[in-house]
Amino acid sequence: MAIRRRKKPSLVLPLSSMGDIAFLLIIFFMLASNFMKTGNVELEKPDAPSLEQQEPPKCSVLLDKDGQIWFEGTQVSKGEVTSALKELAEKDHEYTVHVAIHKDLTKRDFMPLIEAISESGAKMILTGEPEE
Amino acid sequence: MKRIGPKRQGDVSPDLTSFSDIANLLIIFFILTTSLVRPFGRMMDMPSSAKPPTEQKQSDTPTVRLTTDRIVFSTGEKNEKEVTMNELRAELWRRNFPAQKPDKRAVVVETAPEVKYERYYQVATAIAAAGGVVAVMEE
């Protein structure tokens, strides 16, 4: 007599909830993140004690290792930064700009930029790394 | 006779696997392009160069003279001393800037051209943390 083999139940993984989780993660990232516009800029921030954690930047100006100015991810001149910030600060008097400068630059390189930003009327947050 | 009835529809179940693929690709995109880190820094209250500090400087205005290896703190011609960074912080806190009138909060920073930004940053943030206003002095 032939023995009938028991049919194995087919294993089906319900994947529809995976998609839901993935979309929830996407929504989380969209709301909680701010885009890195200057990931390719070579910049080492200076260390200092008594720094405070700041809000994510509305706008950022960077002065890289070679003394190049980056405004919102685009390389610009000092004059262009001043005029752009002046325009933004006229619309919003509380306009705040995050400024990151490479730690090894000398006064000749960084002071003109700091003066240009203070001249524009925008509020300035000098960013750095908290000293441990 | 064959009975004519409504045609039985097959189960309609759209294939959702590609949806989760798209979602996963989007997640990878967001992970790579975003930063959740909130930056550290200090809000700087700096008078614009439209009002040069040289005009405002009084004889008793605290002044920090910064060179590559020295920090000199002075509050007048005869009252100047070399300080360490910690001593400078203590001097600045002793002045209690938040209780002073706005025009008495200025601290002039005279920086030598070869001074690196890190050194300037530590002094400028120390002044801001103590409630002072950084006034830049051109040499």
Short mmCIF file of C-alpha atoms in Angstrom, two decimals:
data_model
loop_
_atom_site.label_atom_id
_atom_site.label_comp_id
_atom_site.label_asym_id
_atom_site.label_seq_id
_atom_site.Cartn_x
_atom_site.Cartn_y
_atom_site.Cartn_z
CA MET A 1 0.00 0.00 0.00
CA ALA A 2 1.34 3.33 -0.97
CA ILE A 3 1.85 5.74 1.85
CA ARG A 4 0.60 9.17 1.03
CA ARG A 5 3.03 11.83 1.96
CA ARG A 6 1.71 14.65 4.02
CA LYS A 7 1.70 17.85 2.06
CA LYS A 8 3.93 20.48 3.67
CA PRO A 9 2.12 23.71 4.38
CA SER A 10 3.55 26.46 2.17
CA LEU A 11 5.43 29.10 4.12
CA VAL A 12 4.24 32.60 3.22
CA LEU A 13 5.70 35.60 4.96
CA PRO A 14 3.30 38.53 5.15
CA LEU A 15 5.43 41.38 3.78
CA SER A 16 2.83 44.11 3.58
CA SER A 17 3.58 45.33 7.12
CA MET A 18 7.27 45.67 6.17
CA GLY A 19 6.30 48.29 3.63
CA ASP A 20 4.33 50.16 6.29
CA ILE A 21 7.33 50.19 8.62
CA ALA A 22 9.56 51.39 5.78
CA PHE A 23 7.21 54.27 4.99
CA LEU A 24 7.05 55.24 8.66
CA LEU A 25 10.84 55.35 8.68
CA ILE A 26 10.84 57.54 5.59
CA ILE A 27 8.41 59.97 7.21
CA PHE A 28 10.60 60.05 10.33
CA PHE A 29 13.73 60.86 8.30
CA MET A 30 11.94 63.51 6.27
CA LEU A 31 10.74 65.32 9.40
CA ALA A 32 13.77 64.87 11.63
CA SER A 33 16.64 65.46 9.28
CA ASN A 34 18.38 68.37 7.72
CA PHE A 35 20.28 67.85 4.51
CA MET A 36 24.05 67.92 4.43
CA LYS A 37 24.78 70.44 1.70
CA THR A 38 28.48 70.58 2.25
CA GLY A 39 29.57 67.02 2.87
CA ASN A 40 32.49 67.42 0.48
CA VAL A 41 33.97 70.50 2.15
CA GLU A 42 37.22 69.91 4.04
CA LEU A 43 36.72 71.60 7.35
CA GLU A 44 37.79 70.88 10.90
CA LYS A 45 35.91 72.87 13.51
CA PRO A 46 37.72 74.33 16.51
CA ASP A 47 37.22 72.99 20.03
CA ALA A 48 35.96 75.18 22.84
CA PRO A 49 34.26 74.68 26.21
CA SER A 50 30.91 76.24 27.07
CA LEU A 51 29.30 75.69 23.69
CA GLU A 52 25.56 75.19 23.44
CA GLN A 53 23.62 72.87 21.23
CA GLN A 54 21.96 74.93 18.53
CA GLU A 55 18.89 74.55 16.38
CA PRO A 56 19.46 73.01 12.94
CA PRO A 57 20.76 75.78 10.66
CA LYS A 58 18.48 77.76 8.37
CA CYS A 59 21.52 78.85 6.49
CA SER A 60 25.20 78.10 6.81
CA VAL A 61 28.43 79.71 5.70
CA LEU A 62 31.63 77.71 5.68
CA LEU A 63 35.23 78.72 5.25
CA ASP A 64 37.19 75.64 4.29
CA LYS A 65 40.82 74.60 4.73
CA ASP A 66 41.84 76.45 1.54
CA GLY A 67 40.04 79.66 2.49
CA GLN A 68 37.13 79.12 0.05
CA ILE A 69 33.71 80.38 1.14
CA TRP A 70 30.71 78.05 0.83
CA PHE A 71 27.22 79.47 1.15
CA GLU A 72 24.40 76.90 1.22
CA GLY A 73 26.59 74.37 -0.54
CA THR A 74 27.78 76.70 -3.29
CA GLN A 75 31.21 78.27 -3.54
CA VAL A 76 30.86 82.05 -3.48
CA SER A 77 32.85 85.24 -2.94
CA LYS A 78 32.80 87.36 0.20
CA GLY A 79 30.75 90.06 -1.54
CA GLU A 80 28.12 87.55 -2.64
CA VAL A 81 27.72 86.28 0.95
CA THR A 82 27.32 89.80 2.29
CA SER A 83 24.69 90.81 -0.26
CA ALA A 84 22.74 87.53 0.10
CA LEU A 85 22.71 87.76 3.90
CA LYS A 86 21.84 91.46 3.83
CA GLU A 87 18.78 90.66 1.73
CA LEU A 88 17.72 87.83 4.08
CA ALA A 89 18.34 89.90 7.23
CA GLU A 90 16.23 92.76 5.86
CA LYS A 91 13.26 90.41 5.49
CA ASP A 92 13.79 88.77 8.89
CA HIS A 93 15.61 90.74 11.59
CA GLU A 94 16.17 87.58 13.62
CA TYR A 95 17.80 85.79 10.70
CA THR A 96 20.51 83.52 12.03
CA VAL A 97 23.41 82.11 10.11
CA HIS A 98 25.68 79.29 11.24
CA VAL A 99 29.33 79.98 10.52
CA ALA A 100 31.92 77.22 10.48
CA ILE A 101 35.56 78.05 9.90
CA HIS A 102 38.52 75.69 9.61
CA LYS A 103 40.47 75.80 12.85
CA ASP A 104 43.93 76.34 11.32
CA LEU A 105 43.10 79.42 9.26
CA THR A 106 44.79 82.62 10.36
CA LYS A 107 43.23 85.98 11.11
CA ARG A 108 43.98 87.24 7.58
CA ASP A 109 41.69 84.51 6.21
CA PHE A 110 38.82 84.38 8.68
CA MET A 111 38.41 87.97 9.89
CA PRO A 112 37.18 89.43 6.56
CA LEU A 113 34.38 86.84 6.51
CA ILE A 114 33.34 87.49 10.12
CA GLU A 115 33.29 91.23 9.43
CA ALA A 116 31.28 90.72 6.25
CA ILE A 117 28.65 88.68 8.10
CA SER A 118 28.40 91.12 11.00
CA GLU A 119 28.04 93.93 8.45
CA SER A 120 25.11 92.14 6.77
CA GLY A 121 23.01 92.43 9.94
CA ALA A 122 22.35 88.69 10.25
CA LYS A 123 22.81 87.05 13.64
CA MET A 124 25.82 84.84 13.75
CA ILE A 125 26.41 81.52 15.49
CA LEU A 126 30.03 80.44 15.39
CA THR A 127 29.97 76.66 15.41
CA GLY A 128 32.61 74.39 16.91
CA GLU A 129 33.14 71.14 18.72
CA PRO A 130 32.50 70.92 22.47
CA GLU A 131 35.70 70.37 24.42
CA GLU A 132 35.71 67.25 26.58
CA MET B 1 -27.90 23.24 -20.75
CA LYS B 2 -25.02 25.14 -19.40
CA ARG B 3 -25.98 27.50 -16.65
CA ILE B 4 -24.94 31.08 -17.29
CA GLY B 5 -24.00 32.92 -14.18
CA PRO B 6 -21.82 35.73 -13.09
CA LYS B 7 -18.21 35.03 -13.84
CA ARG B 8 -16.24 34.39 -10.70
CA GLN B 9 -13.46 36.90 -10.36
CA GLY B 10 -10.02 35.71 -9.36
CA ASP B 11 -8.40 37.09 -6.22
CA VAL B 12 -7.04 40.59 -6.91
CA SER B 13 -3.92 41.06 -4.83
CA PRO B 14 -1.43 43.59 -6.15
CA ASP B 15 2.16 42.59 -5.80
CA LEU B 16 3.50 44.80 -3.02
CA THR B 17 7.07 43.58 -2.88
CA SER B 18 8.33 46.27 -5.24
CA PHE B 19 6.74 48.91 -2.98
CA SER B 20 8.88 47.88 -0.07
CA ASP B 21 11.91 47.90 -2.39
CA ILE B 22 11.20 51.54 -3.28
CA ALA B 23 10.65 52.38 0.37
CA ASN B 24 13.94 50.77 1.34
CA LEU B 25 15.77 52.67 -1.40
CA LEU B 26 14.27 55.92 -0.09
CA ILE B 27 15.37 55.06 3.45
CA ILE B 28 18.93 54.43 2.24
CA PHE B 29 18.85 57.77 0.37
CA PHE B 30 17.75 59.64 3.50
CA ILE B 31 20.28 57.87 5.72
CA LEU B 32 23.11 58.85 3.38
CA THR B 33 22.10 62.43 2.67
CA THR B 34 20.88 63.71 6.00
CA SER B 35 22.35 64.67 9.30
CA LEU B 36 20.43 64.42 12.54
CA VAL B 37 23.20 66.03 14.56
CA ARG B 38 22.42 69.44 15.97
CA PRO B 39 25.53 71.59 15.81
CA PHE B 40 27.28 73.06 18.82
CA GLY B 41 28.15 76.72 18.82
CA ARG B 42 27.74 80.09 20.44
CA MET B 43 25.64 83.04 19.35
CA MET B 44 27.99 85.97 18.84
CA ASP B 45 26.96 89.51 19.55
CA MET B 46 29.35 91.46 17.36
CA PRO B 47 28.87 95.09 16.47
CA SER B 48 29.02 95.63 12.73
CA SER B 49 31.96 97.46 11.28
CA ALA B 50 29.56 100.32 10.46
CA LYS B 51 30.17 101.33 14.07
CA PRO B 52 33.91 101.00 14.47
CA PRO B 53 34.86 100.05 18.01
CA THR B 54 37.77 102.46 17.94
CA GLU B 55 35.31 105.32 18.35
CA GLN B 56 33.58 103.63 21.22
CA LYS B 57 36.66 102.44 23.02
CA GLN B 58 37.15 104.03 26.40
CA SER B 59 40.26 103.83 28.51
CA ASP B 60 38.72 101.29 30.89
CA THR B 61 37.25 99.01 28.22
CA PRO B 62 38.49 95.47 28.81
CA THR B 63 40.90 94.48 26.09
CA VAL B 64 42.24 91.06 25.17
CA ARG B 65 45.45 91.12 23.15
CA LEU B 66 45.92 87.84 21.41
CA THR B 67 49.15 86.54 19.89
CA THR B 68 50.15 82.99 18.95
CA ASP B 69 51.55 82.23 22.41
CA ARG B 70 50.27 84.93 24.75
CA ILE B 71 46.98 86.36 26.02
CA VAL B 72 47.20 89.78 27.62
CA PHE B 73 44.17 91.14 29.44
CA SER B 74 44.02 94.83 30.20
CA THR B 75 41.58 97.35 31.59
CA GLY B 76 43.71 100.42 31.06
CA GLU B 77 47.23 101.33 30.12
CA LYS B 78 48.75 100.52 33.49
CA ASN B 79 46.50 97.65 34.33
CA GLU B 80 47.48 94.81 32.07
CA LYS B 81 48.61 91.27 32.76
CA GLU B 82 49.37 88.09 30.94
CA VAL B 83 46.76 85.42 31.61
CA THR B 84 46.01 81.82 30.75
CA MET B 85 42.76 80.89 29.05
CA ASN B 86 41.21 79.81 32.37
CA GLU B 87 42.30 83.02 34.08
CA LEU B 88 40.81 85.01 31.22
CA ARG B 89 37.48 83.18 31.66
CA ALA B 90 37.56 83.96 35.39
CA GLU B 91 38.32 87.66 34.68
CA LEU B 92 35.42 87.85 32.24
CA TRP B 93 32.96 86.19 34.63
CA ARG B 94 34.07 88.52 37.43
CA ARG B 95 32.89 91.51 35.35
CA ASN B 96 29.29 90.24 35.44
CA PHE B 97 28.45 91.59 31.97
CA PRO B 98 24.73 90.63 32.00
CA ALA B 99 24.18 93.12 34.84
CA GLN B 100 26.00 95.93 33.00
CA LYS B 101 24.57 98.48 30.58
CA PRO B 102 24.90 97.39 26.92
CA ASP B 103 27.64 99.94 26.22
CA LYS B 104 29.72 98.53 29.09
CA ARG B 105 29.63 94.98 27.81
CA ALA B 106 32.15 95.40 25.00
CA VAL B 107 35.42 93.53 25.15
CA VAL B 108 37.95 94.57 22.54
CA VAL B 109 39.88 91.72 20.96
CA GLU B 110 43.13 92.70 19.31
CA THR B 111 44.35 89.76 17.29
CA ALA B 112 47.76 89.38 15.69
CA PRO B 113 47.60 88.44 11.97
CA GLU B 114 49.18 85.02 12.44
CA VAL B 115 46.78 83.88 15.18
CA LYS B 116 44.86 80.76 14.24
CA TYR B 117 41.07 80.66 14.27
CA GLU B 118 40.90 78.03 17.03
CA ARG B 119 42.62 80.39 19.46
CA TYR B 120 40.45 83.34 18.45
CA TYR B 121 37.34 81.12 18.71
CA GLN B 122 38.14 80.08 22.27
CA VAL B 123 38.55 83.71 23.34
CA ALA B 124 35.48 84.94 21.43
CA THR B 125 33.24 82.17 22.81
CA ALA B 126 34.57 82.79 26.34
CA ILE B 127 33.56 86.46 26.03
CA ALA B 128 30.14 85.53 24.63
CA ALA B 129 29.60 82.91 27.36
CA ALA B 130 30.31 85.55 30.01
CA GLY B 131 27.71 87.86 28.44
CA GLY B 132 30.18 90.20 26.77
CA VAL B 133 30.15 91.70 23.28
CA VAL B 134 33.14 90.99 21.08
CA ALA B 135 34.50 94.14 19.49
CA VAL B 136 37.10 93.60 16.82
CA MET B 137 40.01 96.00 16.72
CA GLU B 138 41.95 96.47 13.53
CA GLU B 139 45.64 97.04 13.94
#
